[in-house]
PDB file of C-alpha atoms in Angstrom:
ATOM      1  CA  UNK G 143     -21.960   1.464  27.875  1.00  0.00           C
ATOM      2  CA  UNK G 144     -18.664   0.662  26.375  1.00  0.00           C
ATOM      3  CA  UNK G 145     -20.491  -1.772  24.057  1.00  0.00           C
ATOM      4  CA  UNK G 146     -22.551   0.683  22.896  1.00  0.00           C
ATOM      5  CA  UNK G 147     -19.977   2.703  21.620  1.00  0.00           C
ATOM      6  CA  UNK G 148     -18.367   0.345  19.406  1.00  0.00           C
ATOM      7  CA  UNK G 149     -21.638  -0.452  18.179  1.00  0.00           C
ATOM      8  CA  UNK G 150     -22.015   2.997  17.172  1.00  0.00           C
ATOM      9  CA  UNK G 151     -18.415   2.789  15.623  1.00  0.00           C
ATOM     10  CA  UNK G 152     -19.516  -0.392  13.866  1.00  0.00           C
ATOM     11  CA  UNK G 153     -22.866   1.244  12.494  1.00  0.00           C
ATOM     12  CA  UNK G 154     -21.304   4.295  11.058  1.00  0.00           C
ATOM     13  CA  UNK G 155     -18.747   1.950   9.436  1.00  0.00           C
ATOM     14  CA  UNK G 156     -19.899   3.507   5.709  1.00  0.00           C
ATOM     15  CA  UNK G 157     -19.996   6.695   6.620  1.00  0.00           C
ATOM     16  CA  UNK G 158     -16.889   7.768   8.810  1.00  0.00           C
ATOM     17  CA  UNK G 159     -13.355   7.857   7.861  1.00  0.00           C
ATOM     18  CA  UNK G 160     -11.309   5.235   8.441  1.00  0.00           C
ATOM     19  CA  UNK G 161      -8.605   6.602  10.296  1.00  0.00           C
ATOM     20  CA  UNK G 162     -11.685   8.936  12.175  1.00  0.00           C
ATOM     21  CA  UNK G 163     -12.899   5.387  13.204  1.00  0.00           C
ATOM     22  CA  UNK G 164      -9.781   4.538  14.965  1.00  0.00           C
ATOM     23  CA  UNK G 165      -9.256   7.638  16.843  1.00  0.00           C
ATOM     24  CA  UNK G 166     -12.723   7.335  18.175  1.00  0.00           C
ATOM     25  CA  UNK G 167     -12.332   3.742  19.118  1.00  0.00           C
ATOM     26  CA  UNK G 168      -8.877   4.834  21.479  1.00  0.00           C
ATOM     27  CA  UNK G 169     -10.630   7.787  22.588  1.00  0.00           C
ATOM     28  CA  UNK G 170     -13.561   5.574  24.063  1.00  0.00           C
ATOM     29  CA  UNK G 171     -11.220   2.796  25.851  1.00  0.00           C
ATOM     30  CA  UNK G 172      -8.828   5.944  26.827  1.00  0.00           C
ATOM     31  CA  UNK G 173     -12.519   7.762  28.315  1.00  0.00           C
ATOM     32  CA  UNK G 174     -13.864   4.088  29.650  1.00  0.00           C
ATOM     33  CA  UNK G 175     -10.824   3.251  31.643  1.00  0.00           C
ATOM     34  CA  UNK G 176      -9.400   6.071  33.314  1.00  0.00           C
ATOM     35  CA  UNK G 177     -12.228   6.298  35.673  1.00  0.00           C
ATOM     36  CA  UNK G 178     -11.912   2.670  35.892  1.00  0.00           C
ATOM     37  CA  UNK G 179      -8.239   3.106  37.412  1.00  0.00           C
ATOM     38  CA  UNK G 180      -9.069   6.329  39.036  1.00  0.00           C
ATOM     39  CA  UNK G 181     -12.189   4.470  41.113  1.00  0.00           C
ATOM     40  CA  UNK G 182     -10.454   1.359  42.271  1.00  0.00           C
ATOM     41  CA  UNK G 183      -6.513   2.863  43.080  1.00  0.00           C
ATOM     42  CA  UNK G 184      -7.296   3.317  46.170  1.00  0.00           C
ATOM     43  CA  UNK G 185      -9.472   0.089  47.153  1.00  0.00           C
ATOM     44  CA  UNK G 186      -8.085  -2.802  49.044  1.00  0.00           C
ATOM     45  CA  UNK G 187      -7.205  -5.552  46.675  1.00  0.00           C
ATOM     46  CA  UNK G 188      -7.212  -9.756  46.914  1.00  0.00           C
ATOM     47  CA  UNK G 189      -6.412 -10.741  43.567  1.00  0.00           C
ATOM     48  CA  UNK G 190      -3.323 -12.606  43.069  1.00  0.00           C
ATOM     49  CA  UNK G 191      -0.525 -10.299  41.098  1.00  0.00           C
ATOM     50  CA  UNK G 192      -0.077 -11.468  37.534  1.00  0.00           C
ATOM     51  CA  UNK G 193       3.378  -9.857  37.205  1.00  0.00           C
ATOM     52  CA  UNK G 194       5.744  -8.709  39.301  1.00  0.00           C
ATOM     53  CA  UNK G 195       6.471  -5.090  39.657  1.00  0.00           C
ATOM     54  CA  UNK G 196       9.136  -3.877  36.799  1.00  0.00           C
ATOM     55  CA  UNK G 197       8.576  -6.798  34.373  1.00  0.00           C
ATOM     56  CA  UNK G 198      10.686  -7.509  31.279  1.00  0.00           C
ATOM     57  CA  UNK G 199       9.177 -10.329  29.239  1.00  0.00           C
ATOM     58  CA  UNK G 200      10.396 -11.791  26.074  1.00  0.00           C
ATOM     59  CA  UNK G 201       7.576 -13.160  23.085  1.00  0.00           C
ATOM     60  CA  UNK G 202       7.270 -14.196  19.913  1.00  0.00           C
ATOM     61  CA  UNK G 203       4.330 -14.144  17.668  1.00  0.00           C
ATOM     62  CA  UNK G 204       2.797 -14.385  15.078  1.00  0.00           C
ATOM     63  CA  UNK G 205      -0.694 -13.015  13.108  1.00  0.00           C
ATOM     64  CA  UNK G 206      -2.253 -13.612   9.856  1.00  0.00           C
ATOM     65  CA  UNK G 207      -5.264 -11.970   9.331  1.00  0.00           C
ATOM     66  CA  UNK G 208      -7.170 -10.229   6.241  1.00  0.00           C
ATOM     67  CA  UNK G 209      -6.590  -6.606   5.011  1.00  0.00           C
ATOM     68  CA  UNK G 210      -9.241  -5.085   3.704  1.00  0.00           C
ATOM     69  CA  UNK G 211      -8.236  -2.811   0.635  1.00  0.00           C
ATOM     70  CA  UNK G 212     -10.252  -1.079  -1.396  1.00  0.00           C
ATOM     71  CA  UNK G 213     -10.125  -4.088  -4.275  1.00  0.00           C
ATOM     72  CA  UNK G 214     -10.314  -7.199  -2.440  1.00  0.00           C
ATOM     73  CA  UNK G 215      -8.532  -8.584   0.835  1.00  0.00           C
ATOM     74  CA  UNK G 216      -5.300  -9.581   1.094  1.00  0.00           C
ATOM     75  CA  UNK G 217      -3.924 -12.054   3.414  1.00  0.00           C
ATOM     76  CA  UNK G 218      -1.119 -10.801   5.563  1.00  0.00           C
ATOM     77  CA  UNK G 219       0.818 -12.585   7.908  1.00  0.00           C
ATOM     78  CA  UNK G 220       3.356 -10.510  10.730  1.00  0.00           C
ATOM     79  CA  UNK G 221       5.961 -12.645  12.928  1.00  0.00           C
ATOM     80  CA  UNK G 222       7.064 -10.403  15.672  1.00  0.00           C
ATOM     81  CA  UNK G 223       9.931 -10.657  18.446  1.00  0.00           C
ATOM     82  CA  UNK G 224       8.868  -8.020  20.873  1.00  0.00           C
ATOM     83  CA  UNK G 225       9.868  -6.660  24.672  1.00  0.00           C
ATOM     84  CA  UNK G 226       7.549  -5.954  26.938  1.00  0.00           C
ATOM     85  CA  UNK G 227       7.665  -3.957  30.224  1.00  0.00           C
ATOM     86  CA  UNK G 228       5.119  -4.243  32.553  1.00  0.00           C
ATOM     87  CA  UNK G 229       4.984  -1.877  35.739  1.00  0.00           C
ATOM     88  CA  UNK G 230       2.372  -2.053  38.982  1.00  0.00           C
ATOM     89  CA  UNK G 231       0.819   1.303  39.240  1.00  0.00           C
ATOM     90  CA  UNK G 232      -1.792   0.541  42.091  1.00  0.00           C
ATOM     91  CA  UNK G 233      -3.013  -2.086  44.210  1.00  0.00           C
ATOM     92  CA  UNK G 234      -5.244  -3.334  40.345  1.00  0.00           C
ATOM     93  CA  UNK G 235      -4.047  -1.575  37.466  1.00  0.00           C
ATOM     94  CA  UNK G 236      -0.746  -2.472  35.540  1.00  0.00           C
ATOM     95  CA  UNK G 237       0.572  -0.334  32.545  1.00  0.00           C
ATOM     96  CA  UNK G 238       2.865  -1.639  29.914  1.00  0.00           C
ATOM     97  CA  UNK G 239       5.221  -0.670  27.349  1.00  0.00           C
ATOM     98  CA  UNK G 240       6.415  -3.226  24.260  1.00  0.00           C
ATOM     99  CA  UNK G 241       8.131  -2.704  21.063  1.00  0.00           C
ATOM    100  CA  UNK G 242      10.683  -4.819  18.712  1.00  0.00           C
ATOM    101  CA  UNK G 243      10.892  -6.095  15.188  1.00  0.00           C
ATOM    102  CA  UNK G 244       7.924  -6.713  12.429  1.00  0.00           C
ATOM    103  CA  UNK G 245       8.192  -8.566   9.363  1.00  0.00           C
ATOM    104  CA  UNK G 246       5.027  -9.078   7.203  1.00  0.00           C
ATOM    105  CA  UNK G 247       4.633 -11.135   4.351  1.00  0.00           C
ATOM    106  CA  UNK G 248       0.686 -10.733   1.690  1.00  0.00           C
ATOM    107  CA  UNK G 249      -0.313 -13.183  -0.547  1.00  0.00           C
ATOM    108  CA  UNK G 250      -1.922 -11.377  -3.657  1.00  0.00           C
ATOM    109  CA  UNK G 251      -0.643  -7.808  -3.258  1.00  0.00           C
ATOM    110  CA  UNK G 252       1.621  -7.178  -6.528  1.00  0.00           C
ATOM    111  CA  UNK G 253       3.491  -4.823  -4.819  1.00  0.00           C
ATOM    112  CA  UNK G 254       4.462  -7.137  -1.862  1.00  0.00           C
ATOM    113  CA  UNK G 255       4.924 -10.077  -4.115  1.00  0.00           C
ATOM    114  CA  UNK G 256       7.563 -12.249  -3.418  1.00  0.00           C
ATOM    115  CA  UNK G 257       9.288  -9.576  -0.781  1.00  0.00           C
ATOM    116  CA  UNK G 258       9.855  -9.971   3.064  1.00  0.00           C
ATOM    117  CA  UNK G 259       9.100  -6.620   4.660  1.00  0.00           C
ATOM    118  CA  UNK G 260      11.077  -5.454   7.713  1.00  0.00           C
ATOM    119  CA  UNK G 261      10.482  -2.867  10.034  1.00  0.00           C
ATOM    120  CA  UNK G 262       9.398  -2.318  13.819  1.00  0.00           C
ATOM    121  CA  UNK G 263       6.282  -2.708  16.364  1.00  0.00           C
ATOM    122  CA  UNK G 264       5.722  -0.116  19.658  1.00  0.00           C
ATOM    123  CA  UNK G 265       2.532   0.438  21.609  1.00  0.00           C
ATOM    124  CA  UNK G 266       1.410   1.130  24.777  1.00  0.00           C
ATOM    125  CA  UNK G 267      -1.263  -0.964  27.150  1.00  0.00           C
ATOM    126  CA  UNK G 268      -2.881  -1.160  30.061  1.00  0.00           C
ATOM    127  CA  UNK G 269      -4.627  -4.258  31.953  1.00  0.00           C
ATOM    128  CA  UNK G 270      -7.423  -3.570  35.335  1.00  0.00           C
ATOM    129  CA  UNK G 271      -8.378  -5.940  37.519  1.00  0.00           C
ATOM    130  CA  UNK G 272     -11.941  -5.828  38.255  1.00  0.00           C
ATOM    131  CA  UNK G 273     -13.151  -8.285  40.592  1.00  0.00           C
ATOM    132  CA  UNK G 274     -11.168 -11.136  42.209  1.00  0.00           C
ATOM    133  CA  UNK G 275     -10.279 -13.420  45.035  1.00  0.00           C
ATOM    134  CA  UNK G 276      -7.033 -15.316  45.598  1.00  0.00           C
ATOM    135  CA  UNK G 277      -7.375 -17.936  42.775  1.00  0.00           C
ATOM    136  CA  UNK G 278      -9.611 -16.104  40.192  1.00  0.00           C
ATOM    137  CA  UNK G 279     -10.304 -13.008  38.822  1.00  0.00           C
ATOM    138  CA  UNK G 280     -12.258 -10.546  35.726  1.00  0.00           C
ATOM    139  CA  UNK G 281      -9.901  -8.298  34.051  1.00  0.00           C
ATOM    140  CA  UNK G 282      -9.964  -6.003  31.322  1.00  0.00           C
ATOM    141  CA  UNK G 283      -7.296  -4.575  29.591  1.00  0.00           C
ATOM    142  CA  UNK G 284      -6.433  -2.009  26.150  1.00  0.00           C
ATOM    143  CA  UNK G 285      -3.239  -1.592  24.113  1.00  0.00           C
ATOM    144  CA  UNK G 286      -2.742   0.699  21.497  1.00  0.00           C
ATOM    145  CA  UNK G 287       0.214  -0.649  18.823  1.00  0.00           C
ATOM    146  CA  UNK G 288       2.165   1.139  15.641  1.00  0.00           C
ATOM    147  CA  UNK G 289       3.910  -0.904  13.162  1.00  0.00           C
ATOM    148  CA  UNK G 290       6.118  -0.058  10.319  1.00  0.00           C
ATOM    149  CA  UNK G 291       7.685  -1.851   7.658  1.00  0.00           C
ATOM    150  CA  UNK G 292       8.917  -1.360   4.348  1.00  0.00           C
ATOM    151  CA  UNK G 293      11.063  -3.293   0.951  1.00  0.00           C
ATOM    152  CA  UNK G 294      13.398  -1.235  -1.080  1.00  0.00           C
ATOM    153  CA  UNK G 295      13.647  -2.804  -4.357  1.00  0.00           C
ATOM    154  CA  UNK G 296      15.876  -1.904  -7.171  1.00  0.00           C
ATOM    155  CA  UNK G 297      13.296   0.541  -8.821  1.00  0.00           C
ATOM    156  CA  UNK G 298      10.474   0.437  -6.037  1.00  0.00           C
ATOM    157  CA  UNK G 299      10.372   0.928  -2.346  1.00  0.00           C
ATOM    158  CA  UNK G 300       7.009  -0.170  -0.926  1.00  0.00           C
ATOM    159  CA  UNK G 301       6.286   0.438   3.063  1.00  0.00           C
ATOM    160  CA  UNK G 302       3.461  -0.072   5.123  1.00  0.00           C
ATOM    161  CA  UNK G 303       2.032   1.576   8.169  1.00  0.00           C
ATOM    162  CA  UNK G 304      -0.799   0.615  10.184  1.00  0.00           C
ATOM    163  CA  UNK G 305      -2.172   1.794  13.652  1.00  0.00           C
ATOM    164  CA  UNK G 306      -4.145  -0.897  16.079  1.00  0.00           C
ATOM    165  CA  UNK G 307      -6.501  -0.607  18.640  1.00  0.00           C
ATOM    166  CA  UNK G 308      -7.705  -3.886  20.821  1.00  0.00           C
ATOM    167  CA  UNK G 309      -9.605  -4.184  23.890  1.00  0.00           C
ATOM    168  CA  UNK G 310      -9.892  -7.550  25.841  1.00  0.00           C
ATOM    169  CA  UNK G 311     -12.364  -8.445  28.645  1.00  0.00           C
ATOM    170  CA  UNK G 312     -11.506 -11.913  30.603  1.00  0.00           C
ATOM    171  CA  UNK G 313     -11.528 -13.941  33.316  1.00  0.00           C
ATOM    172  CA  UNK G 314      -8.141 -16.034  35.081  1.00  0.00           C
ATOM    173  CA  UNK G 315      -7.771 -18.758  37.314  1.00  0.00           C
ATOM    174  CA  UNK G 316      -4.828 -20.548  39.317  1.00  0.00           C
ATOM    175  CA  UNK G 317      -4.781 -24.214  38.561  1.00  0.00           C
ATOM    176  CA  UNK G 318      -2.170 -25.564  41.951  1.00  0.00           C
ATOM    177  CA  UNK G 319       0.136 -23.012  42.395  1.00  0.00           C
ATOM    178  CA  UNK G 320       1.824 -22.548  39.495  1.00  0.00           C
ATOM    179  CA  UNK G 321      -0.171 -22.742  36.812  1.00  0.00           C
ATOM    180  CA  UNK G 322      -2.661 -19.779  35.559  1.00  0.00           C
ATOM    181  CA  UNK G 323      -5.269 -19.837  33.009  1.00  0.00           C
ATOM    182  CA  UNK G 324      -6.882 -17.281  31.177  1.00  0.00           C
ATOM    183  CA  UNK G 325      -9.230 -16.670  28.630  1.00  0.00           C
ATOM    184  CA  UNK G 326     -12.277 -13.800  27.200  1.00  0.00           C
ATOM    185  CA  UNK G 327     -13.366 -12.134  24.344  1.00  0.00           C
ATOM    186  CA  UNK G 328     -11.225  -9.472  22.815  1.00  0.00           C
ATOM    187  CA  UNK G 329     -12.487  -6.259  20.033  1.00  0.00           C
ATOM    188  CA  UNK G 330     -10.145  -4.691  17.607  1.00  0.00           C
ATOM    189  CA  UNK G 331      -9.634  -2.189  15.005  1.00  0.00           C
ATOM    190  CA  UNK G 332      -6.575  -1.790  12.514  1.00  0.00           C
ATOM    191  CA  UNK G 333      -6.568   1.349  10.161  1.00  0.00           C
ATOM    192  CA  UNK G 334      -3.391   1.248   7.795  1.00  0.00           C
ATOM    193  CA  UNK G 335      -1.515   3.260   4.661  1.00  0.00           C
ATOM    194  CA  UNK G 336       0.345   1.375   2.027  1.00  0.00           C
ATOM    195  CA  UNK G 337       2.867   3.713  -0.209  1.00  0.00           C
ATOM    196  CA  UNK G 338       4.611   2.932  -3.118  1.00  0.00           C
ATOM    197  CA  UNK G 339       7.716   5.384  -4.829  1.00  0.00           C
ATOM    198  CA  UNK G 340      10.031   4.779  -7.513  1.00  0.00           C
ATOM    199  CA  UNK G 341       9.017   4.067 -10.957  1.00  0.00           C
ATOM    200  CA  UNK G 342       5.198   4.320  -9.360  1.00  0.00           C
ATOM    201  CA  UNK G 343       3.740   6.612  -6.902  1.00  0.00           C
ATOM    202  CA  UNK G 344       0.777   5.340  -4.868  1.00  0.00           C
ATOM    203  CA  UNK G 345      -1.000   5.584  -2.061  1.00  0.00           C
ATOM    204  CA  UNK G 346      -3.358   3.131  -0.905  1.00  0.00           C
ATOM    205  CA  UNK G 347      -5.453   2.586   2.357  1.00  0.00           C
ATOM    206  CA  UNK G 348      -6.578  -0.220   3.829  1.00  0.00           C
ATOM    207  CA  UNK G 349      -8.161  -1.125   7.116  1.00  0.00           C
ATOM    208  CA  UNK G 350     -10.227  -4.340   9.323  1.00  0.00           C
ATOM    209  CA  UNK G 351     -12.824  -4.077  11.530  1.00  0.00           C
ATOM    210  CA  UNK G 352     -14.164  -3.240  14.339  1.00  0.00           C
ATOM    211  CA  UNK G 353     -14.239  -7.329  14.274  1.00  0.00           C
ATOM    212  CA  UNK G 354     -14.524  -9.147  17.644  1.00  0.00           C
ATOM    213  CA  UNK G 355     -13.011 -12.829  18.338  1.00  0.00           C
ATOM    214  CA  UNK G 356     -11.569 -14.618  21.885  1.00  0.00           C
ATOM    215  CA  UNK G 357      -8.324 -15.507  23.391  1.00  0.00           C
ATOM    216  CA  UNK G 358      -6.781 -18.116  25.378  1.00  0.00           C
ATOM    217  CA  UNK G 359      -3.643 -18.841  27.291  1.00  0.00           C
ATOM    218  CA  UNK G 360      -1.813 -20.518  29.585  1.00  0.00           C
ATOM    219  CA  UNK G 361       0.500 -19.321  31.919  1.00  0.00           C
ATOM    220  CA  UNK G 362       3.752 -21.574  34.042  1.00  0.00           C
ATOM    221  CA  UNK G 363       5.521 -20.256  37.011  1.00  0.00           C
ATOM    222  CA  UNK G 364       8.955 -21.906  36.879  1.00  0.00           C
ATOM    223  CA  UNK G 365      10.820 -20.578  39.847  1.00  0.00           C
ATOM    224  CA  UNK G 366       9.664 -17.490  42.285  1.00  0.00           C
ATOM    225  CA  UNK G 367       8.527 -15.041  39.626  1.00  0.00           C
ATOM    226  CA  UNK G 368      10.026 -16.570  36.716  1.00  0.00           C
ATOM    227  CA  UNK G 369       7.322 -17.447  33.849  1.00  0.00           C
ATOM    228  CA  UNK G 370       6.895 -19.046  30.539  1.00  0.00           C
ATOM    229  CA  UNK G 371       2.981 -19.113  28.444  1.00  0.00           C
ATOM    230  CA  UNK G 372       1.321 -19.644  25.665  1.00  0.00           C
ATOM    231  CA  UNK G 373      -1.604 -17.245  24.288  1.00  0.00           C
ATOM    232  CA  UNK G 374      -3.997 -17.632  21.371  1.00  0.00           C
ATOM    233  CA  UNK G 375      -6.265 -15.087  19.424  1.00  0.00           C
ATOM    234  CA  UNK G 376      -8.993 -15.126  17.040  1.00  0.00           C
ATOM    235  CA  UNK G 377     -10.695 -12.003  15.434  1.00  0.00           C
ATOM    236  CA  UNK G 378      -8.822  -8.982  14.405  1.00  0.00           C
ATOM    237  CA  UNK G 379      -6.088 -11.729  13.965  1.00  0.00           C
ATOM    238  CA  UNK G 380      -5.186 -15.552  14.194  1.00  0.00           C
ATOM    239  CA  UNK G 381      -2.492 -15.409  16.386  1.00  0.00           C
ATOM    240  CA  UNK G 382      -0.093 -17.673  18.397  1.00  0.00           C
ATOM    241  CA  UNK G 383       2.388 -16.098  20.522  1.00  0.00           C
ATOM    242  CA  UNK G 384       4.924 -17.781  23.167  1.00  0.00           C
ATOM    243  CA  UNK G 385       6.613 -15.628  26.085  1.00  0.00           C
ATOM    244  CA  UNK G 386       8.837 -15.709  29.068  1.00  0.00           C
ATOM    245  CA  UNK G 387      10.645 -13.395  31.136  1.00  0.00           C
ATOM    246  CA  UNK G 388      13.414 -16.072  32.320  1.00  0.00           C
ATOM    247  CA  UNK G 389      16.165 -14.708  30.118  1.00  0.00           C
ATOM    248  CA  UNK G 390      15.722 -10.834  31.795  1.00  0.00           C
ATOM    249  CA  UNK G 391      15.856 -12.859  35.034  1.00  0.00           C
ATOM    250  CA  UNK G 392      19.489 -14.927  34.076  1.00  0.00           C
ATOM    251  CA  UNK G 393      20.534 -10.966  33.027  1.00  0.00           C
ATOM    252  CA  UNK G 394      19.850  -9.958  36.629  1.00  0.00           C
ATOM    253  CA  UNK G 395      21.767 -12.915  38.141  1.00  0.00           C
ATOM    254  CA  UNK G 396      24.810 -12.842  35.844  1.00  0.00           C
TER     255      UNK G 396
END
C-alpha cells in the first residue's frame, strides 16, 4: 500500500505543488508507520539491538546530488558533521534525533558562484524492526531533515532552505560477532526555496524527486557497545558518510 502512495505522489508530479508534494509524502510514512509501532510494541522480540539505549553517535557526510530549478539542474554538493541520538522506545522501534553543521557548495548557480554556504541540518527519524532472528533481520525506517544555509556578500546575501523526506526499507546481518551488514532500497523527496536580497530580490524554488536509489553499509563493534561504520547512498543523493559513537563513550569515562 505504501508503494502505491508514492506512486500516486509520483503521477501527480505536474500537477501538485511542490511543497504540497512533500507534506503528503511525510504524512503517508507518518500514517504508514504509526500503526506499524503501535502493532508490534508489545510483541516479544529476537532481533539483535542495533544500538544501545540513549545513543550519541558522531558522522560525517557528504551528498552531491542534482537540484532541479526551474531553468536547468544544478549540481550541489553538502558536507555535513552531524549528532545523532538514538533512543529504544519498545522491544522494535527506535526514534532518533540529529542535527549539526551544513555547508553546500553548486556548480552553475550565479548566485552561489564561487561562495561556500554555511548554515545548519536537524531532523527527526525513526527505524522498525520488522521481522528477525538473532543474526538477521528486515527493517524499515523514515527521517524527516531541515537544512539551512546562507552567504552574505558585500552587496548580496543569498540563503537556501530545503525540507527532506526519505524512507528506507532493508535487510541486516551479523557477520562473527562483531561485524553487521546492511543494505535496501531507500525513496526520497527534497522540496527547497532559494532567496536572494541586496542589490536583487529573488525568490526561486527548486525541488528533486520522488527518486528512488539503494544503500549500503557496514557496521564494526570495537569494544562492548562501542561502534565505528561506513554507509553509502544512491538516489535522492550520492552519499558517503562515516560514523562512530566512541568519542561520546571516552566523554562518559573521562
Amino acid at each position: 500500500m505504501l508503494h502505491y502512495g508514492f506512486a500516486y505522489i509520483c503521477s501527480e508530479r505536474r500537477h501538485r505543488p511542490r511543497r504540497a508534494r512533500l507534506y503528503v509524502t511525510l504524512a503517508l510514512l507518518t500514517f504508514f508507520l504509526t500503526p506499524w509501532a503501535n502493532s508490534v510494541a508489545a510483541e516479544p522480540s529476537s532481533v539483535v539491538e542495533p544500538y544501545p539505549t540513549g545513543d550519541f553517535s558522531l558522522r560525517f557526510a557528504r551528498h552531491r546530488a542534482d537540484f532541479d530549478y526551474p531553468t536547468r539542474d544544478i549540481d550541489t554538493t553538502v558536507e555535513w558533521i552531524s549528532v545523532r541520538w538514538q533512543e529504544k522506545l519498545n522491544s522494535r522501534v527506535h526514534g532518533r534525533l540529529f542535527g549539526g553543521w551544513t555547508t553546500l557548495t553548486q556548480d552553475n548557480n550565479p548566485a552561489t558562484a564561487g561562495a561556500r554556504l554555511r548554515g545548519f541540518h536537524a531532523g527527526f527519524g525513526v527505524h522498525v524492526n520488522l521481522l528477525g532472528r538473532r543474526r538477521a533481520r528486515l527493517f524499515l525506517s523514515a527521517d524527516y531533515t531541515l537544512q539551512d544555509v546562507d552567504d552574505d556578500a558585500v552587496a548580496q546575501k543569498v540563503s537556501l532552505e530545503w525540507h527532506q523526506v526519505q524512507l528506507q526499507i532493508g535487510v541486516s546481518t551479523l557477520v562473527g560477532i562483531a561485524i553487521r551488514l546492511y543494505g535496501g532500497l531507500n525513496h526520497g523527496v527534497i522540496d527547497g526555496r532559494q532567496r536572494e536580497s541586496g542589490t536583487t530580490n529573488l525568490t526561486i524554488d527548486f525541488d528533486r524527486g520522488p527518486v528512488s536509489g539503494g544503500f549500503a553499509g557496514l557496521e564494526g563493534t570495537i569494544k562492548e557497545n562501542d561502534f565505528i561504520g561506513i554507509e553509502l547512498q544512491s538516489g535522492l543523493s550520492r552519499q558517503a558518510e562515516g560514523f562512530s559513537n566512541i568519542v561520546f563513550s571516552w566523554t562518559q569515562i573521562a
